[in-house]
Coordinates of C-alpha atoms and ligand atoms in Angstrom, one line a residue:
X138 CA 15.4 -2.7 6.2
X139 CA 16.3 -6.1 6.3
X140 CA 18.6 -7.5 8.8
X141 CA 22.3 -6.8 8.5
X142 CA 21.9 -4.4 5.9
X143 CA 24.1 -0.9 6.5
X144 CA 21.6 1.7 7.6
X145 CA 21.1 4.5 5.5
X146 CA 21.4 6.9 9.3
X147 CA 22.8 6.8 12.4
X148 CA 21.1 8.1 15.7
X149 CA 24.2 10.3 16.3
X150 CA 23.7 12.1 12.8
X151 CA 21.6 15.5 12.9
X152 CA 18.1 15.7 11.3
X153 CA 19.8 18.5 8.9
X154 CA 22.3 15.3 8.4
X155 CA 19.6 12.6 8.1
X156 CA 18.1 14.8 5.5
X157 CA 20.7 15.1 3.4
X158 CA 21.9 11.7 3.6
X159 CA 17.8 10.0 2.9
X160 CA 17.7 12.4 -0.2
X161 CA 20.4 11.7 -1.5
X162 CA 20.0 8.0 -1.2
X163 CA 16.4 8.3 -2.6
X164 CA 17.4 10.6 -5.7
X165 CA 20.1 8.3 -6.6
X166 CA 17.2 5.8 -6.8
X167 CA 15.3 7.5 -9.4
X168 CA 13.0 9.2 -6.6
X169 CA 11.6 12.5 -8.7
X170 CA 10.9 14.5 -5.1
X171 CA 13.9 13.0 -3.2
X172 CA 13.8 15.9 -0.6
X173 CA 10.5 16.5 -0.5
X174 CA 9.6 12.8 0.1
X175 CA 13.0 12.5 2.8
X176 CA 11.6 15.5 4.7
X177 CA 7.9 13.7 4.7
X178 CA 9.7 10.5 6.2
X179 CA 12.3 12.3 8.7
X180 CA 9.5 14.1 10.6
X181 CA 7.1 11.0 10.6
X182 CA 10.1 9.0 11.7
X183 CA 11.3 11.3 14.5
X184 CA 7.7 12.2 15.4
X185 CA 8.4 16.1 15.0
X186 CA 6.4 18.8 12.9
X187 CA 7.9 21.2 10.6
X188 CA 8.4 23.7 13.1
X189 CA 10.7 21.5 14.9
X190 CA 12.7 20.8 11.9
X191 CA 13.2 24.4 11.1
X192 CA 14.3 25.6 15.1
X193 CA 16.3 22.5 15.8
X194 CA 18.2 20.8 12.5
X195 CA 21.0 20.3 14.7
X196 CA 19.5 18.0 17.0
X197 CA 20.7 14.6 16.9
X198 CA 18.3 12.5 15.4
X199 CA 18.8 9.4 18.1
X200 CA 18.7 5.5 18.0
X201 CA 14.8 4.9 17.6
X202 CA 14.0 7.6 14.8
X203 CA 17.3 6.6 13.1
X204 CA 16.4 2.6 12.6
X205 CA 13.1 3.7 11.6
X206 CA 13.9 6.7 9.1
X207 CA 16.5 3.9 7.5
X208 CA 13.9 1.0 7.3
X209 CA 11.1 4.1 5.8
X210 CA 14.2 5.1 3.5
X211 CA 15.4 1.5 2.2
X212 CA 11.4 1.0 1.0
X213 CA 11.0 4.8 -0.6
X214 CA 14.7 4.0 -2.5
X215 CA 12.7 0.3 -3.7
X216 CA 10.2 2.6 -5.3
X217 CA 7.1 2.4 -2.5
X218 CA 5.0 5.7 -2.2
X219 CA 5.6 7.3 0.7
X220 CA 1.6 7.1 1.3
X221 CA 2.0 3.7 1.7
X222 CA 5.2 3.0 3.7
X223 CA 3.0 5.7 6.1
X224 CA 0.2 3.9 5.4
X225 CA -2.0 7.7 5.0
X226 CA -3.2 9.7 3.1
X227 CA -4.7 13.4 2.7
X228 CA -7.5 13.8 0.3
X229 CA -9.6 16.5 0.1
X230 CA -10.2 17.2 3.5
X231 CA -9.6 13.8 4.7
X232 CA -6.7 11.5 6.1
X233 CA -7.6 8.5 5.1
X234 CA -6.0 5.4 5.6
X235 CA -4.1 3.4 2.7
X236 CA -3.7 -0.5 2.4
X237 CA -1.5 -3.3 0.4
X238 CA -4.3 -3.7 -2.6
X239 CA -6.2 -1.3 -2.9
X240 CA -5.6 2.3 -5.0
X241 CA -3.9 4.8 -3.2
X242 CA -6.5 7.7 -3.9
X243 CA -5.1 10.5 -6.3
X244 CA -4.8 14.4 -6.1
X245 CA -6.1 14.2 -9.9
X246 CA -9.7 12.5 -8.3
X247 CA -10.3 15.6 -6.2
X248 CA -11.0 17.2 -9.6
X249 CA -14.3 14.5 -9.7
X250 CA -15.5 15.7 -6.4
X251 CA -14.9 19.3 -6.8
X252 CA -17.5 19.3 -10.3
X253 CA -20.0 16.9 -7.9
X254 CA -20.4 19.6 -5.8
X255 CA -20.3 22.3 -7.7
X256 CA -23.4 21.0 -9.9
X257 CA -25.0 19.6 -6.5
X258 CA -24.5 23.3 -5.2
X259 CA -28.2 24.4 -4.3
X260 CA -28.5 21.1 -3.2
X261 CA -26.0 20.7 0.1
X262 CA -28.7 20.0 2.1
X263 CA -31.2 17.9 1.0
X264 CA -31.0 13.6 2.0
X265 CA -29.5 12.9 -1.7
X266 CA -28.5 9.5 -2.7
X267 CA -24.8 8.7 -3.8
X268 CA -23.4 6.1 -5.6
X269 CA -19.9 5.3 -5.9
X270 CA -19.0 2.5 -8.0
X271 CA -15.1 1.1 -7.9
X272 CA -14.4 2.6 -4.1
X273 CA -11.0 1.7 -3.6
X274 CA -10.1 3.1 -0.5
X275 CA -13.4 4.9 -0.2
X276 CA -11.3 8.5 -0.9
X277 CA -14.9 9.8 -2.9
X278 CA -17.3 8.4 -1.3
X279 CA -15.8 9.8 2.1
X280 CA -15.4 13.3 0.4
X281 CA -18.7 13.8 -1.0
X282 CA -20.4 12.8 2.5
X283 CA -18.1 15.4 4.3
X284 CA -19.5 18.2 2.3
X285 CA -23.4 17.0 1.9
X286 CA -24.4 16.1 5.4
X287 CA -28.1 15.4 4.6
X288 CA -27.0 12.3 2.5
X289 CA -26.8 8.6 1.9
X290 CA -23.7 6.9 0.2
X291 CA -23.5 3.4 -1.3
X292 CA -19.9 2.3 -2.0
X293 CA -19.3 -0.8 -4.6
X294 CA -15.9 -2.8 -5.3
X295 CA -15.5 -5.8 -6.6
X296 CA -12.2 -6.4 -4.2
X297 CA -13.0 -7.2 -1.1
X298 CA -9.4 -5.3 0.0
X299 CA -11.4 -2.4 -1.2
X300 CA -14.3 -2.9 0.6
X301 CA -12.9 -3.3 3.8
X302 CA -10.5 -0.4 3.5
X303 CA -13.9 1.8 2.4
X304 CA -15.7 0.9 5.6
X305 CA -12.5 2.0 7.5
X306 CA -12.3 5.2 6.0
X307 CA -16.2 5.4 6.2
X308 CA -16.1 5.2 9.8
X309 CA -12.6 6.9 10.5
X310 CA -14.2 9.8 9.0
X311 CA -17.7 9.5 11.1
X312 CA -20.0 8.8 7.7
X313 CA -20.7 5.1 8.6
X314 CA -24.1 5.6 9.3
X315 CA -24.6 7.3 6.4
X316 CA -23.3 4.4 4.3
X317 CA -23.2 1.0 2.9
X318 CA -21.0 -0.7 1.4
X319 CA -21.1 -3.4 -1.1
X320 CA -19.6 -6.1 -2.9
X321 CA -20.4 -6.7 -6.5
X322 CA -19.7 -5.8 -9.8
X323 CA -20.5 -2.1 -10.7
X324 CA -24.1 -2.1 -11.2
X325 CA -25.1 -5.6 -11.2
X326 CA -26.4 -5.2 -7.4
X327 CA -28.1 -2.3 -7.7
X328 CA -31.6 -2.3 -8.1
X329 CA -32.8 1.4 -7.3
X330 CA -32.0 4.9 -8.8
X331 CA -29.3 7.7 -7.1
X332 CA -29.2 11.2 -7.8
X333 CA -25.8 11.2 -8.3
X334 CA -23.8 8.3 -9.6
X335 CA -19.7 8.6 -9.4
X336 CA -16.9 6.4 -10.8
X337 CA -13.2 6.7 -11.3
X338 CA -13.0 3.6 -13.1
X339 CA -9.9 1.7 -14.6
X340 CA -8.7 3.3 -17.4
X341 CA -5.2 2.7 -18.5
X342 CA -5.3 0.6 -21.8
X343 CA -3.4 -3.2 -20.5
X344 CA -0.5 -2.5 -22.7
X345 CA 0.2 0.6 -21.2
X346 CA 0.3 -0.7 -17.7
X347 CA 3.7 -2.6 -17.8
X348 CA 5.4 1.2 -18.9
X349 CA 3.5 2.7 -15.9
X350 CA 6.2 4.2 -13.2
X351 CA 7.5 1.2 -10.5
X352 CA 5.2 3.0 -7.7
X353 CA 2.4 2.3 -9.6
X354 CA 3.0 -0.7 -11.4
X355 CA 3.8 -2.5 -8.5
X356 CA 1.8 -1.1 -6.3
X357 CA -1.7 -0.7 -7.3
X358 CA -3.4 -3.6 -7.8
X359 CA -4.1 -4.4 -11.6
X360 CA -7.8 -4.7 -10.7
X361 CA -7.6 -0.9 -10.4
X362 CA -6.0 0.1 -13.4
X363 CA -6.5 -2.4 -16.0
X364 CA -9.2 -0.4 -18.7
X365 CA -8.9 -3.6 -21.2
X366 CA -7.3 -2.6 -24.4
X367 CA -8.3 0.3 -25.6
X368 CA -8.8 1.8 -21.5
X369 CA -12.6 1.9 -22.4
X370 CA -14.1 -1.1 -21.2
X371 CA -15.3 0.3 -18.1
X372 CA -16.6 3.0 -19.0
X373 CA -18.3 1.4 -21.1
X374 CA -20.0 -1.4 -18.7
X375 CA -20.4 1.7 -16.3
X376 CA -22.6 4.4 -18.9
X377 CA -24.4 1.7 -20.0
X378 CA -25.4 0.9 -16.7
X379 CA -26.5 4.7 -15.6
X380 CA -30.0 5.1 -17.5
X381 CA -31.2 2.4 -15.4
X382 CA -29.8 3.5 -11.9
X383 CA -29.6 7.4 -12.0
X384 CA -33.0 9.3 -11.1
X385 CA -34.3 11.2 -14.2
X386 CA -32.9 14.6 -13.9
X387 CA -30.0 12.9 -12.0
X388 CA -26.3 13.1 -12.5
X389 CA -23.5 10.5 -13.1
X390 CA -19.8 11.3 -13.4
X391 CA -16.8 9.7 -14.2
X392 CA -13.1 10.5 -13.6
X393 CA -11.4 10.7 -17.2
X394 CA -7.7 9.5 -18.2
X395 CA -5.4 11.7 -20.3
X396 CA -7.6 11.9 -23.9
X397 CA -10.1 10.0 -22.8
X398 CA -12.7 12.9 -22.4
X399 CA -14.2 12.9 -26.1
X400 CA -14.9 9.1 -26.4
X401 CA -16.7 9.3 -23.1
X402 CA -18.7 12.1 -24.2
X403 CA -19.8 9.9 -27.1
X404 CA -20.1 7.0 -24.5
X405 CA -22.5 9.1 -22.3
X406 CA -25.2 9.9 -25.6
X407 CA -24.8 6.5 -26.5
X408 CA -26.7 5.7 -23.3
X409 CA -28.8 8.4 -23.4
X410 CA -27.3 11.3 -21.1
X411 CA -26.2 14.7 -22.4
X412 CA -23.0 16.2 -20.9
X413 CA -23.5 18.8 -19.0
X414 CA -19.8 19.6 -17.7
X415 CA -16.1 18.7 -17.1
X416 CA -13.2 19.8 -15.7
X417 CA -9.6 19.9 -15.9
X418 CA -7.5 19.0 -13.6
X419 CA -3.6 21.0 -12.4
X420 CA -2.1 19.5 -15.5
X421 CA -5.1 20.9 -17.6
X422 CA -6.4 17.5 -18.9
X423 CA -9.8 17.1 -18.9
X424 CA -10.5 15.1 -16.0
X425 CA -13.7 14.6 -14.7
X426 CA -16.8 14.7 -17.3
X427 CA -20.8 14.9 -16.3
X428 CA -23.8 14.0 -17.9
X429 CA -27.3 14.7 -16.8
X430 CA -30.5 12.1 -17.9
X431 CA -33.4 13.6 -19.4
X432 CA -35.8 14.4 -16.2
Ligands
SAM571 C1 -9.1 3.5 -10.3 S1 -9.7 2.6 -8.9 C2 -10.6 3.9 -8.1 C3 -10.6 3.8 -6.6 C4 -11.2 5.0 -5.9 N1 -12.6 5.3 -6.3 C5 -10.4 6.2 -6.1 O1 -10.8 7.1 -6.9 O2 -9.3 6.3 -5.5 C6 -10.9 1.6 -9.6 C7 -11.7 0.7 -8.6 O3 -12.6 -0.1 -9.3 C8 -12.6 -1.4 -8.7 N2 -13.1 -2.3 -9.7 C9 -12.5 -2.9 -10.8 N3 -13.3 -3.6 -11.5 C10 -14.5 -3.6 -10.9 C11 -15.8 -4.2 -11.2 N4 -16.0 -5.0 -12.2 N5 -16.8 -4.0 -10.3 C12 -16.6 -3.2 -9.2 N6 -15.4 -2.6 -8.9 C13 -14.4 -2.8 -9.8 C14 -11.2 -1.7 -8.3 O4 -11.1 -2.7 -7.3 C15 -10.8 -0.3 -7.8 O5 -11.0 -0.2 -6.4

């Protein structure tokens, strides 16, 4: 909030009160899940779990959770993800951290971790190598390591926002000795093979990206969304990259936008791997897609 604006609550108000009053400011800002996300900042704000909420909604709020529920309220109503003005968030198992610049990790991605593991399933505990390439905030990296404890992780970004924030969320979650993390451009650093290679790559074709909702668009750095003009260009830079840095026998799988799935499937023979699965994600696009190279 900035100074002398009119808060959006008052200490004296009760949380049922401040609950109302943040939705309804945040819906009449074009918020889709106005109570949802004013519920998510009243309890972060008074410091209070659900259970709290639900015995006591008559409680008054008070001074300190009111200035900082209106400050958390004025940036969800300008259109900032709640992740963000929180500066967490849950994936897969994981809280991880979120920061200015770097991709705020996506419920879709789990979707990319969930078909790693199930084709890495008789292999949980063997030392395998990862690579992740485009880390962002680490988010796949993080989860694959928290369900294979035997292996080793190599994280690449180009944005050094990226690579910092991956190290964080390496080390909140206890895998930094069981990673590295590098700067570079996808593959050009890379000079030995993994058994698993991942990316969730940009993908949004660069006319599409001024259309793209205001918490995205001006939130997520460009360097993470931009797929050149026809949303392929990664992937293509990526796949053409694998048959030189995947074991033989090895996998590599890459997060898929919205009708994307078919030309990556051509991308993948193109470079030599057959498909061997994909996956939809809870709004039944095919999401993640993974090819195998000839052992
Ligand atoms: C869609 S985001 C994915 C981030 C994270 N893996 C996730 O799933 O939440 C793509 C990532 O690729 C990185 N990136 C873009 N171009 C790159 C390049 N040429 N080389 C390496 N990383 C790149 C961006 O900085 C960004 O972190």
């Amino acid at each position: 909030m900035t100074g002398g604006a009119v808060p959006i609550v008052t200490g004296g108000v009760s949380r049922a009160g401040a609950l109302e009053a943040v939705a309804r400011r945040l819906s009449s800002s074009g918020v889709e899940e106005a109570r949802f996300d004013a519920r998510t900042l009243l309890l972060a704000a008074a410091g209070i779990g659900p259970t709290e909420l639900v015995l006591n909604p008559d409680a008054p709020l008070g001074e300190d959770a009111a200035r900082l529920l209106s400050a958390y309220a004025a940036r969800r109503a300008g259109r900032e993800p709640v992740s963000r003005i929180l500066a967490t968030r849950g994936f897969w198992t994981l809280d991880l951290q979120v920061a200015p610049l770097v991709l705020d990790p996506r419920a879709d991605t789990e979707t990319l971790v969930e078909l790693s593991l199930s084709l890495l399933s008789g292999r949980r505990h063997e030392p395998l190598r990862l690579l992740d390439l485009g880390s962002g905030s680490g988010a796949i990296i993080c989860a694959l390591l928290s369900e294979l404890p035997q292996a080793y992780g190599v994280a690449v970004d180009l944005s050094p926002a990226a690579c910092a924030l991956t190290q964080a969320n390496l080390a909140q979650c206890g895998h930094a000795h069981r990673a590295s993390v590098v700067r570079g451009r996808w593959a050009d650093a890379i000079g030995s093979r993994f058994d698993l290679v991942v990316s969730n790559p940009p993908y949004i074709k660069s006319e599409d990206i001024g259309g793209l909702d205001p918490e995205v668009r001006l939130h997520d750095p460009a360097l993470a969304l931009d797929g050149g003009a026809d949303g392929l260009e990664c992937y293509r830079e990526i796949i053409g990259s694998l048959g030189r840095i995947v074991v033989p026998g090895g996998l590599g799988l890459v997060e898929a936008g919205a009708g994307q799935a078919q030309s990556i499937r051509v991308l993948f023979a193109g470079a030599g791997l057959g498909v061997v699965a994909t996956a939809r994600d809870a709004g039944g696009h095919e999401r993640a897609v993974a090819a195998r190279l000839d052992a």
